[in-house]
CSV table of C-alpha atoms and ligand atoms in Angstrom, one decimal:
chain,number,residue,atom,x,y,z
A,1,MET,CA,0.0,0.0,0.0
A,2,VAL,CA,1.4,3.5,-0.9
A,3,ARG,CA,0.7,6.3,1.5
A,4,ALA,CA,0.5,9.9,0.6
A,5,PRO,CA,3.6,11.8,1.8
A,6,GLY,CA,1.5,13.9,4.2
A,7,GLY,CA,0.2,10.7,5.7
A,8,LEU,CA,3.7,9.4,6.2
A,9,THR,CA,4.9,12.6,7.9
A,10,ARG,CA,1.8,12.4,10.2
A,11,SER,CA,2.5,8.8,11.2
A,12,VAL,CA,6.2,9.5,11.8
A,13,ASN,CA,5.2,12.4,14.1
A,14,GLU,CA,2.6,10.3,15.8
A,15,PHE,CA,5.2,7.7,16.5
A,16,LEU,CA,7.7,10.3,17.8
A,17,ASP,CA,5.1,11.9,20.1
A,18,ARG,CA,4.0,8.5,21.5
A,19,ARG,CA,4.2,8.8,25.2
A,20,LEU,CA,6.5,6.4,27.1
A,21,PRO,CA,5.4,4.9,30.4
A,22,ALA,CA,6.9,6.8,33.4
A,23,PRO,CA,9.0,4.6,35.7
A,24,PRO,CA,7.6,4.0,39.2
A,25,GLN,CA,8.1,7.0,41.5
A,26,ALA,CA,9.8,4.7,44.0
A,27,LEU,CA,12.9,4.8,41.7
A,28,ARG,CA,13.1,8.6,42.0
A,29,ARG,CA,15.9,8.7,44.4
A,30,GLY,CA,19.3,10.3,44.9
A,31,PRO,CA,20.2,12.6,42.1
A,32,PHE,CA,16.7,12.0,40.5
A,33,ARG,CA,15.0,13.8,43.4
A,34,ARG,CA,13.3,17.1,42.7
A,35,ARG,CA,15.8,19.9,43.4
A,36,ALA,CA,18.7,17.5,43.9
A,37,PHE,CA,21.0,20.1,42.3
A,38,GLU,CA,20.7,23.5,43.9
A,39,SER,CA,23.5,25.5,42.3
A,40,ARG,CA,21.9,28.5,40.5
A,41,LEU,CA,25.2,29.2,38.8
A,42,ARG,CA,24.0,26.8,36.1
A,43,SER,CA,21.7,28.6,33.6
A,44,LEU,CA,20.8,28.6,30.0
A,45,TRP,CA,22.8,31.8,29.7
A,46,LEU,CA,26.0,30.1,30.8
A,47,THR,CA,25.4,26.8,29.0
A,48,ALA,CA,24.7,28.5,25.7
A,49,ARG,CA,28.0,30.4,25.9
A,50,LEU,CA,30.1,27.4,26.9
A,51,GLY,CA,28.4,25.4,24.1
A,52,LEU,CA,29.3,28.1,21.6
A,53,ALA,CA,32.9,28.1,22.6
A,54,LEU,CA,33.0,24.3,22.6
A,55,GLY,CA,31.3,24.1,19.2
A,56,ILE,CA,33.9,26.4,17.7
A,57,ALA,CA,36.8,24.4,19.2
A,58,PHE,CA,35.3,21.1,18.0
A,59,SER,CA,34.6,22.5,14.5
A,60,VAL,CA,38.1,23.9,14.1
A,61,CYS,CA,39.6,20.7,15.5
A,62,PHE,CA,37.6,18.6,13.1
A,63,ALA,CA,38.5,20.7,10.0
A,64,THR,CA,42.2,20.8,10.7
A,65,GLY,CA,42.1,17.1,11.7
A,66,LEU,CA,40.4,16.1,8.4
A,67,LEU,CA,43.0,18.2,6.5
A,68,GLY,CA,45.9,16.5,8.3
A,69,HIS,CA,44.4,13.1,7.6
A,70,TYR,CA,44.1,13.8,3.9
A,71,ILE,CA,47.7,15.2,3.8
A,72,GLN,CA,49.0,12.0,5.4
A,73,HIS,CA,46.8,9.6,3.4
A,74,PRO,CA,46.0,11.5,0.2
A,75,PRO,CA,43.0,10.3,-1.7
A,76,SER,CA,43.2,10.6,-5.5
A,77,TRP,CA,41.3,13.9,-5.6
A,78,PHE,CA,43.5,15.5,-3.0
A,79,ALA,CA,46.8,17.4,-3.7
A,80,TRP,CA,48.7,19.2,-1.0
A,81,PRO,CA,51.1,22.0,-2.1
A,82,SER,CA,54.7,22.3,-0.9
A,83,ARG,CA,54.3,26.0,0.0
A,84,PRO,CA,53.9,27.9,2.2
A,85,VAL,CA,56.6,25.8,3.9
A,86,GLY,CA,55.1,26.0,7.4
A,87,LEU,CA,51.4,25.7,6.7
A,88,TYR,CA,51.1,22.1,8.0
A,89,ARG,CA,52.9,23.2,11.1
A,90,VAL,CA,50.2,25.7,11.7
A,91,THR,CA,47.2,23.6,10.9
A,92,GLN,CA,48.4,20.6,12.9
A,93,GLY,CA,49.4,23.0,15.8
A,94,VAL,CA,45.9,24.4,15.8
A,95,HIS,CA,44.4,20.8,15.6
A,96,VAL,CA,46.2,19.8,18.8
A,97,ALA,CA,45.7,23.1,20.6
A,98,THR,CA,41.9,23.2,19.9
A,99,GLY,CA,41.7,19.5,21.0
A,100,ILE,CA,43.5,20.3,24.3
A,101,ALA,CA,41.3,23.4,24.8
A,102,ALA,CA,38.2,21.3,24.2
A,103,VAL,CA,39.1,19.2,27.2
A,104,ALA,CA,38.6,22.2,29.6
A,105,LEU,CA,35.6,23.5,27.6
A,106,LEU,CA,33.9,20.1,27.5
A,107,SER,CA,34.4,19.6,31.3
A,108,ALA,CA,32.8,23.0,32.0
A,109,LYS,CA,29.9,22.3,29.6
A,110,LEU,CA,29.2,18.9,31.1
A,111,TRP,CA,29.2,20.5,34.6
A,112,SER,CA,26.7,23.0,33.4
A,113,VAL,CA,24.2,20.5,32.1
A,114,TYR,CA,24.8,17.2,33.9
A,115,PRO,CA,21.9,17.6,36.4
A,116,MET,CA,19.7,17.2,33.3
A,117,LEU,CA,21.0,13.6,33.0
A,118,PHE,CA,18.8,12.9,36.0
A,119,GLY,CA,15.7,14.5,34.7
A,120,TRP,CA,12.4,12.9,35.5
A,121,PRO,CA,10.9,11.0,33.8
A,122,PRO,CA,14.0,9.8,31.9
A,123,ALA,CA,12.1,10.0,28.6
A,124,ARG,CA,8.7,11.6,28.1
A,125,ASP,CA,8.1,10.4,24.6
A,126,VAL,CA,9.9,8.7,21.7
A,127,ARG,CA,11.3,12.0,20.4
A,128,HIS,CA,12.7,12.8,23.8
A,129,ALA,CA,14.2,9.3,24.1
A,130,LEU,CA,15.9,9.6,20.6
A,131,GLU,CA,17.2,13.1,21.5
A,132,ARG,CA,18.8,11.8,24.7
A,133,LEU,CA,20.2,8.9,22.8
A,134,SER,CA,21.9,11.2,20.3
A,135,ILE,CA,23.4,13.2,23.2
A,136,LEU,CA,24.8,9.9,24.5
A,137,VAL,CA,26.4,9.3,21.1
A,138,LEU,CA,27.8,12.8,21.0
A,139,LEU,CA,29.2,12.5,24.5
A,140,GLY,CA,30.8,9.1,23.8
A,141,ALA,CA,32.3,10.2,20.5
A,142,ALA,CA,33.6,13.5,22.0
A,143,LEU,CA,35.2,11.7,25.0
A,144,PHE,CA,36.7,9.1,22.7
A,145,GLN,CA,38.3,11.7,20.4
A,146,LEU,CA,39.8,13.7,23.3
A,147,ALA,CA,41.1,10.6,25.1
A,148,THR,CA,42.7,9.1,22.0
A,149,GLY,CA,44.1,12.4,20.9
A,150,LEU,CA,45.7,13.0,24.2
A,151,LEU,CA,47.1,9.4,24.3
A,152,ASN,CA,48.5,10.0,20.8
A,153,ILE,CA,50.3,13.3,21.6
A,154,ALA,CA,51.7,11.7,24.8
A,155,ALA,CA,52.8,8.7,22.6
A,156,TRP,CA,51.0,6.2,24.9
A,157,TYR,CA,50.2,3.9,22.0
A,158,ALA,CA,50.3,0.9,24.3
A,159,LEU,CA,47.0,2.1,25.8
A,160,MET,CA,45.4,2.0,22.4
A,161,PRO,CA,45.3,-1.6,21.3
A,162,PHE,CA,43.1,-0.6,18.3
A,163,GLY,CA,44.3,1.3,15.3
A,164,PHE,CA,44.5,5.0,16.3
A,165,ILE,CA,44.3,6.4,12.8
A,166,PRO,CA,41.1,4.7,11.5
A,167,SER,CA,39.3,5.0,14.8
A,168,HIS,CA,40.2,8.7,15.4
A,169,PHE,CA,39.2,9.4,11.8
A,170,TRP,CA,35.8,7.6,11.8
A,171,VAL,CA,34.7,8.6,15.3
A,172,ALA,CA,35.4,12.2,14.2
A,173,TRP,CA,32.7,11.9,11.6
A,174,LEU,CA,30.4,10.4,14.2
A,175,ALA,CA,31.1,13.2,16.6
A,176,ILE,CA,30.5,16.0,14.0
A,177,ALA,CA,27.3,14.4,12.8
A,178,ALA,CA,26.0,14.1,16.4
A,179,LEU,CA,27.1,17.7,17.1
A,180,LEU,CA,25.2,19.0,14.1
A,181,LEU,CA,22.1,17.1,15.1
A,182,HIS,CA,22.5,18.4,18.7
A,183,ILE,CA,22.7,22.0,17.5
A,184,ALA,CA,19.7,21.6,15.2
A,185,VAL,CA,17.6,20.2,18.0
A,186,LYS,CA,18.7,22.8,20.5
A,187,LEU,CA,18.8,25.8,18.2
A,188,PRO,CA,15.8,27.6,19.8
A,189,LEU,CA,17.3,27.1,23.2
A,190,ILE,CA,20.8,28.2,22.0
A,191,ARG,CA,19.3,31.3,20.4
A,192,GLY,CA,17.4,32.2,23.6
A,193,GLY,CA,20.4,31.5,25.8
A,194,LEU,CA,22.7,33.7,23.8
A,195,ALA,CA,20.2,36.5,23.5
A,196,ARG,CA,19.5,36.5,27.2
A,197,ARG,CA,21.3,39.1,29.3
A,198,ALA,CA,23.4,38.1,32.3
A,199,GLN,CA,21.3,40.3,34.5
A,200,PRO,CA,20.3,40.0,37.3
A,201,ASN,CA,23.0,37.5,38.0
A,202,ARG,CA,25.9,40.0,38.2
A,203,SER,CA,25.7,39.6,41.9
A,204,PRO,CA,26.7,36.2,43.5
A,205,VAL,CA,23.9,33.7,43.2
A,206,ASP,CA,22.7,31.5,46.1
A,207,GLY,CA,24.7,28.4,46.7
A,208,GLY,CA,27.4,29.7,44.3
A,209,GLY,CA,30.0,30.4,46.9
A,210,GLY,CA,30.2,34.0,46.0
A,211,LEU,CA,30.7,33.3,42.3
A,212,THR,CA,28.7,35.0,39.6
A,213,ARG,CA,27.7,33.2,36.3
A,214,ARG,CA,29.9,35.7,34.5
A,215,GLY,CA,32.7,34.7,36.9
A,216,VAL,CA,32.3,31.1,36.0
A,217,LEU,CA,32.8,32.0,32.3
A,218,TRP,CA,35.9,34.0,33.2
A,219,ALA,CA,37.3,31.1,35.2
A,220,VAL,CA,36.7,28.7,32.3
A,221,GLY,CA,38.4,31.2,29.9
A,222,ALA,CA,41.4,31.5,32.3
A,223,ALA,CA,41.7,27.7,32.5
A,224,VAL,CA,41.6,27.3,28.7
A,225,THR,CA,44.3,30.1,28.4
A,226,ALA,CA,46.5,28.5,31.0
A,227,ILE,CA,46.3,25.0,29.5
A,228,THR,CA,47.0,26.4,26.0
A,229,LEU,CA,50.0,28.4,27.3
A,230,ALA,CA,51.3,25.4,29.1
A,231,THR,CA,51.3,23.3,26.0
A,232,VAL,CA,51.4,25.3,22.8
A,233,GLY,CA,55.2,26.2,23.2
A,234,GLN,CA,55.9,22.7,21.8
A,235,THR,CA,55.2,24.3,18.4
A,236,VAL,CA,55.1,28.1,19.0
A,237,ARG,CA,58.8,28.7,19.7
A,238,PRO,CA,58.5,32.0,21.6
A,239,LEU,CA,56.3,30.3,24.2
A,240,ARG,CA,58.6,27.4,24.7
A,241,GLY,CA,59.6,28.5,28.2
A,242,LEU,CA,56.0,28.2,29.4
A,243,ALA,CA,55.3,24.8,27.9
A,244,VAL,CA,55.5,22.9,31.2
A,245,LEU,CA,52.7,20.5,30.3
A,246,ALA,CA,53.9,19.8,26.7
A,247,PRO,CA,54.9,16.2,25.9
A,248,ARG,CA,57.9,17.5,23.9
A,249,ASP,CA,60.5,20.2,24.2
A,250,PRO,CA,61.3,21.3,20.6
A,251,GLU,CA,65.0,21.9,21.6
A,252,ILE,CA,65.8,18.7,23.4
A,253,GLY,CA,67.3,15.8,21.4
A,254,PRO,CA,70.5,15.0,19.5
A,255,GLN,CA,71.7,18.0,17.4
A,256,GLY,CA,69.1,20.1,19.2
A,257,LEU,CA,66.1,18.3,17.7
A,258,PRO,CA,63.6,15.9,19.3
A,259,VAL,CA,63.6,12.3,18.0
A,260,ASN,CA,60.5,10.3,17.0
A,261,THR,CA,61.7,6.6,16.8
A,262,SER,CA,65.4,6.3,17.6
A,263,ALA,CA,67.7,4.2,15.5
A,264,LEU,CA,67.6,1.6,18.3
A,265,ALA,CA,63.8,1.5,18.4
A,266,ALA,CA,63.7,1.2,14.6
A,267,GLY,CA,66.1,-1.7,14.7
A,268,VAL,CA,68.5,-0.1,12.2
A,269,VAL,CA,71.7,0.4,14.3
A,270,ASP,CA,73.7,-2.3,12.4
A,271,ALA,CA,72.3,-1.2,9.0
A,272,VAL,CA,73.2,2.5,9.4
A,273,GLY,CA,76.7,1.7,10.6
A,274,ASP,CA,77.5,-0.5,7.5
A,275,PRO,CA,80.3,1.1,5.4
A,276,GLY,CA,78.9,-0.8,2.4
A,277,TYR,CA,75.8,1.5,2.4
A,278,ARG,CA,74.5,2.2,-1.1
A,279,LEU,CA,71.5,4.4,-2.2
A,280,VAL,CA,69.5,2.6,-4.9
A,281,LEU,CA,67.8,5.0,-7.4
A,282,SER,CA,65.4,3.6,-10.0
A,283,GLY,CA,63.4,5.4,-12.7
A,284,PRO,CA,62.5,5.4,-16.4
A,285,SER,CA,66.1,5.3,-17.6
A,286,GLY,CA,67.1,2.5,-15.2
A,287,THR,CA,68.9,2.0,-11.9
A,288,VAL,CA,71.8,3.9,-10.4
A,289,THR,CA,73.6,3.0,-7.2
A,290,LEU,CA,75.4,5.6,-5.2
A,291,SER,CA,77.8,5.3,-2.2
A,292,LEU,CA,77.8,7.9,0.6
A,293,ALA,CA,81.0,9.4,-0.8
A,294,GLU,CA,79.4,9.8,-4.2
A,295,LEU,CA,76.3,11.4,-2.6
A,296,ASN,CA,78.5,13.8,-0.8
A,297,ALA,CA,80.3,14.7,-4.0
A,298,MET,CA,77.1,15.9,-5.7
A,299,ALA,CA,76.0,19.5,-5.6
A,300,GLN,CA,74.6,20.3,-2.2
A,301,SER,CA,71.8,22.6,-1.0
A,302,THR,CA,71.1,24.1,2.5
A,303,VAL,CA,67.5,24.7,3.5
A,304,ASP,CA,65.8,25.9,6.7
A,305,LEU,CA,62.7,23.7,7.3
A,306,PRO,CA,60.8,22.5,10.3
A,307,ILE,CA,59.9,19.0,11.3
A,308,SER,CA,56.2,19.2,12.2
A,309,CYS,CA,55.0,16.0,13.9
A,310,VAL,CA,51.4,15.0,13.7
A,311,GLU,CA,51.6,14.8,17.5
A,312,GLY,CA,51.7,18.6,17.7
A,313,TRP,CA,55.3,19.4,18.3
A,314,SER,CA,57.5,21.1,15.7
A,315,ALA,CA,61.1,22.3,15.6
A,316,ASP,CA,63.1,24.4,13.2
A,317,ALA,CA,66.3,23.0,11.7
A,318,GLN,CA,68.9,23.6,9.0
A,319,TRP,CA,69.3,20.7,6.6
A,320,GLY,CA,72.0,20.1,4.0
A,321,GLY,CA,71.8,17.6,1.2
A,322,ILE,CA,70.9,16.9,-2.4
A,323,PRO,CA,67.7,18.3,-4.0
A,324,LEU,CA,65.5,15.3,-4.6
A,325,ARG,CA,64.7,16.5,-8.1
A,326,ASP,CA,68.5,16.2,-9.0
A,327,LEU,CA,68.4,12.6,-8.0
A,328,VAL,CA,65.2,12.0,-9.9
A,329,ALA,CA,66.8,13.5,-13.0
A,330,LEU,CA,69.7,11.1,-12.7
A,331,VAL,CA,67.3,8.2,-13.5
A,332,GLY,CA,65.5,10.0,-16.2
A,333,GLY,CA,62.5,11.0,-14.1
A,334,GLY,CA,60.6,14.3,-14.1
A,335,ASP,CA,57.3,15.3,-12.7
A,336,ALA,CA,56.3,12.1,-10.8
A,337,ASP,CA,55.7,10.7,-7.3
A,338,VAL,CA,58.8,9.2,-5.6
A,339,GLU,CA,58.5,6.1,-3.4
A,340,VAL,CA,60.9,6.1,-0.5
A,341,VAL,CA,62.2,2.9,1.1
A,342,SER,CA,63.9,2.9,4.5
A,343,LEU,CA,66.5,0.6,6.0
A,344,GLN,CA,64.0,0.1,8.8
A,345,ARG,CA,62.3,-3.2,8.2
A,346,GLN,CA,59.1,-2.7,10.2
A,347,GLY,CA,56.8,0.4,10.3
A,348,GLY,CA,57.9,3.7,8.7
A,349,CYS,CA,59.7,1.7,6.1
A,350,LYS,CA,57.9,3.1,3.0
A,351,SER,CA,56.4,6.5,2.1
A,352,THR,CA,55.7,8.5,-0.9
A,353,VAL,CA,56.9,12.0,-1.8
A,354,ASP,CA,54.1,13.3,-4.1
A,355,ARG,CA,55.0,15.1,-7.3
A,356,ASN,CA,54.3,18.6,-5.8
A,357,HIS,CA,57.0,18.0,-3.2
A,358,ALA,CA,59.3,16.0,-5.4
A,359,VAL,CA,59.8,18.9,-7.9
A,360,ASP,CA,60.2,21.6,-5.1
A,361,PRO,CA,63.9,22.6,-4.9
A,362,LEU,CA,63.6,22.7,-1.1
A,363,THR,CA,62.9,19.0,-0.9
A,364,LEU,CA,66.2,17.2,-0.1
A,365,LEU,CA,67.7,13.9,0.5
A,366,ALA,CA,69.4,15.3,3.6
A,367,LEU,CA,72.9,14.2,4.7
A,368,ARG,CA,73.5,16.9,7.3
A,369,LEU,CA,71.6,18.6,10.1
A,370,ASN,CA,72.4,21.9,11.8
A,371,GLY,CA,75.9,21.9,10.2
A,372,ALA,CA,77.0,18.3,11.1
A,373,THR,CA,76.6,14.8,9.6
A,374,LEU,CA,73.1,13.5,10.5
A,375,HIS,CA,72.9,11.8,13.9
A,376,ALA,CA,71.8,8.1,13.6
A,377,ASP,CA,68.6,8.9,15.4
A,378,HIS,CA,67.8,11.6,12.8
A,379,GLY,CA,68.2,9.3,9.9
A,380,TYR,CA,71.9,8.8,9.1
A,381,PRO,CA,73.1,8.2,6.4
A,382,ALA,CA,70.3,10.0,4.5
A,383,ARG,CA,66.7,11.1,5.1
A,384,ILE,CA,63.9,13.0,3.3
A,385,ILE,CA,63.1,16.5,4.3
A,386,ALA,CA,60.4,18.3,2.4
A,387,PRO,CA,58.6,21.7,2.9
A,388,ASN,CA,55.0,21.8,4.3
A,389,GLN,CA,54.9,18.1,5.0
A,390,PRO,CA,54.0,16.1,8.2
A,391,GLY,CA,57.0,14.6,10.0
A,392,VAL,CA,55.6,11.1,9.5
A,393,LEU,CA,56.4,11.5,5.8
A,394,GLN,CA,60.0,12.7,6.4
A,395,THR,CA,61.4,9.2,6.1
A,396,LYS,CA,64.7,8.5,7.9
A,397,TRP,CA,67.5,6.0,7.0
A,398,VAL,CA,66.6,6.1,3.3
A,399,SER,CA,67.9,3.1,1.3
A,400,GLU,CA,66.0,3.4,-2.0
A,401,LEU,CA,64.2,5.9,-4.1
A,402,ARG,CA,61.8,4.7,-6.8
A,403,VAL,CA,60.6,7.3,-9.3
A,404,LYS,CA,57.0,6.2,-10.0
A,405,GLY,CA,54.7,6.6,-13.0
A,406,VAL,CA,56.9,4.3,-15.1
A,407,THR,CA,56.9,0.6,-15.8
A,408,PRO,CA,60.5,-0.5,-16.6
B,501,LIG,N1,62.1,5.3,8.9
B,501,LIG,C1,61.4,6.1,9.7
B,501,LIG,N2,61.3,7.4,9.4
B,501,LIG,C2,60.6,8.3,10.2
B,501,LIG,C3,59.9,7.8,11.3
B,501,LIG,C4,60.0,6.4,11.6
B,501,LIG,O1,59.4,5.9,12.6
B,501,LIG,N3,60.7,5.6,10.8
B,501,LIG,N4,59.2,8.7,12.1
B,501,LIG,C5,58.7,9.9,11.4
B,501,LIG,C6,58.1,10.9,12.3
B,501,LIG,S1,56.5,10.5,12.9
B,501,LIG,C7,58.6,12.1,12.6
B,501,LIG,S2,57.8,13.3,13.5
B,501,LIG,C8,60.0,12.4,12.1
B,501,LIG,C9,60.8,12.9,13.2
B,501,LIG,O2,62.1,13.1,12.8
B,501,LIG,P1,63.3,13.2,13.8
B,501,LIG,O3,63.2,12.0,14.7
B,501,LIG,O4,64.5,13.3,13.1
B,501,LIG,O5,63.0,14.5,14.7
B,501,LIG,O6,60.6,11.3,11.5
B,501,LIG,C10,59.8,10.6,10.6
B,501,LIG,N5,60.6,9.6,9.9
B,502,LIG,MO1,55.7,12.3,13.8
């Protein structure tokens, strides 16, 4: 039987408005009691403002996170330019900083609304039940994103026995969809709350311990500022001295640069010390093998480029080495992707320098760092360094370069 569209809408609405049975009053105990939460600091005025700040932080975090994901795992329709050289450093810095700020904002927002968790009856009708369910999804997804993000920047991978990248990526979509739904459902309330004046709550409210609602907002703002200042120095150099809570100090490490995966951890100590090291280059015109002495005899460039880790730290450095495009030209290659193979056998052993970066004269096969031969932990004998690229693609201990787009 085919129903008229109007009839369908009506039956959906009837279903959504169907009243649900109220649980027995005897269960209305503890936090479910009437007036179980007395603080009048909570108000729509405050919740709407905290929600707005949190919504902005989440949206910026989502957008920069999505961008970072596509830079690291480019789909066929996506191309990332090699200039400006420090753009990824900024977008990833903003991603991590807004995620950290969201921890404080989400805590405050939850404090301002959590008594509603104990509303009575728990669900009036189907619509109300679905709305509460969607908040549960939003809360779960938001907590998962913040927790996995923090574990990642602290490099506590052992606490994430699942794949960080796919889970953080897919749950981000879930969180943003649930957030949009939440905003759509609450829009009238949000509008009302933002339009409302703070008066007459300028004076301390009962049970608020002398605080005003405006005061709560200032306190949250101060907490967000403090947490940001205590961490953002891991990428914003002038604030380095304040970064007491940052997982990384951008100046500590061999040759004045932090290390992500040491030669020991990568299992390459023997391989990098081998005097028989040869770089194998392959491309349209064949294969060329170069010793370290031959590489050092080629024309060298010096470039100032940061390492910008996906984990939110970044550090400036001066690199010396051979422009990648010169090596590509040796094997008859031109405008093509270059596959990079590392001496490391597990994890981080293969990556691709896309054509945009491969043709940029700033992209080097680096042999030197800050004026000296590369330290083993920074990729001796040779590593990739490219402008505007995530650290994870700056492969260390390079053994082979394969110019793609050709079938020999
Ligand atoms: N072969 C290999 N290269 C690698 C890695 C790795 O684990 N193995 N880690 C990458 C990551 S995540 C970063 S941030 C940079 C860090 O470079 P650095 O250790 O010299 O500071 O190296 C990249 N190159
Ligand atoms: Mo990294």
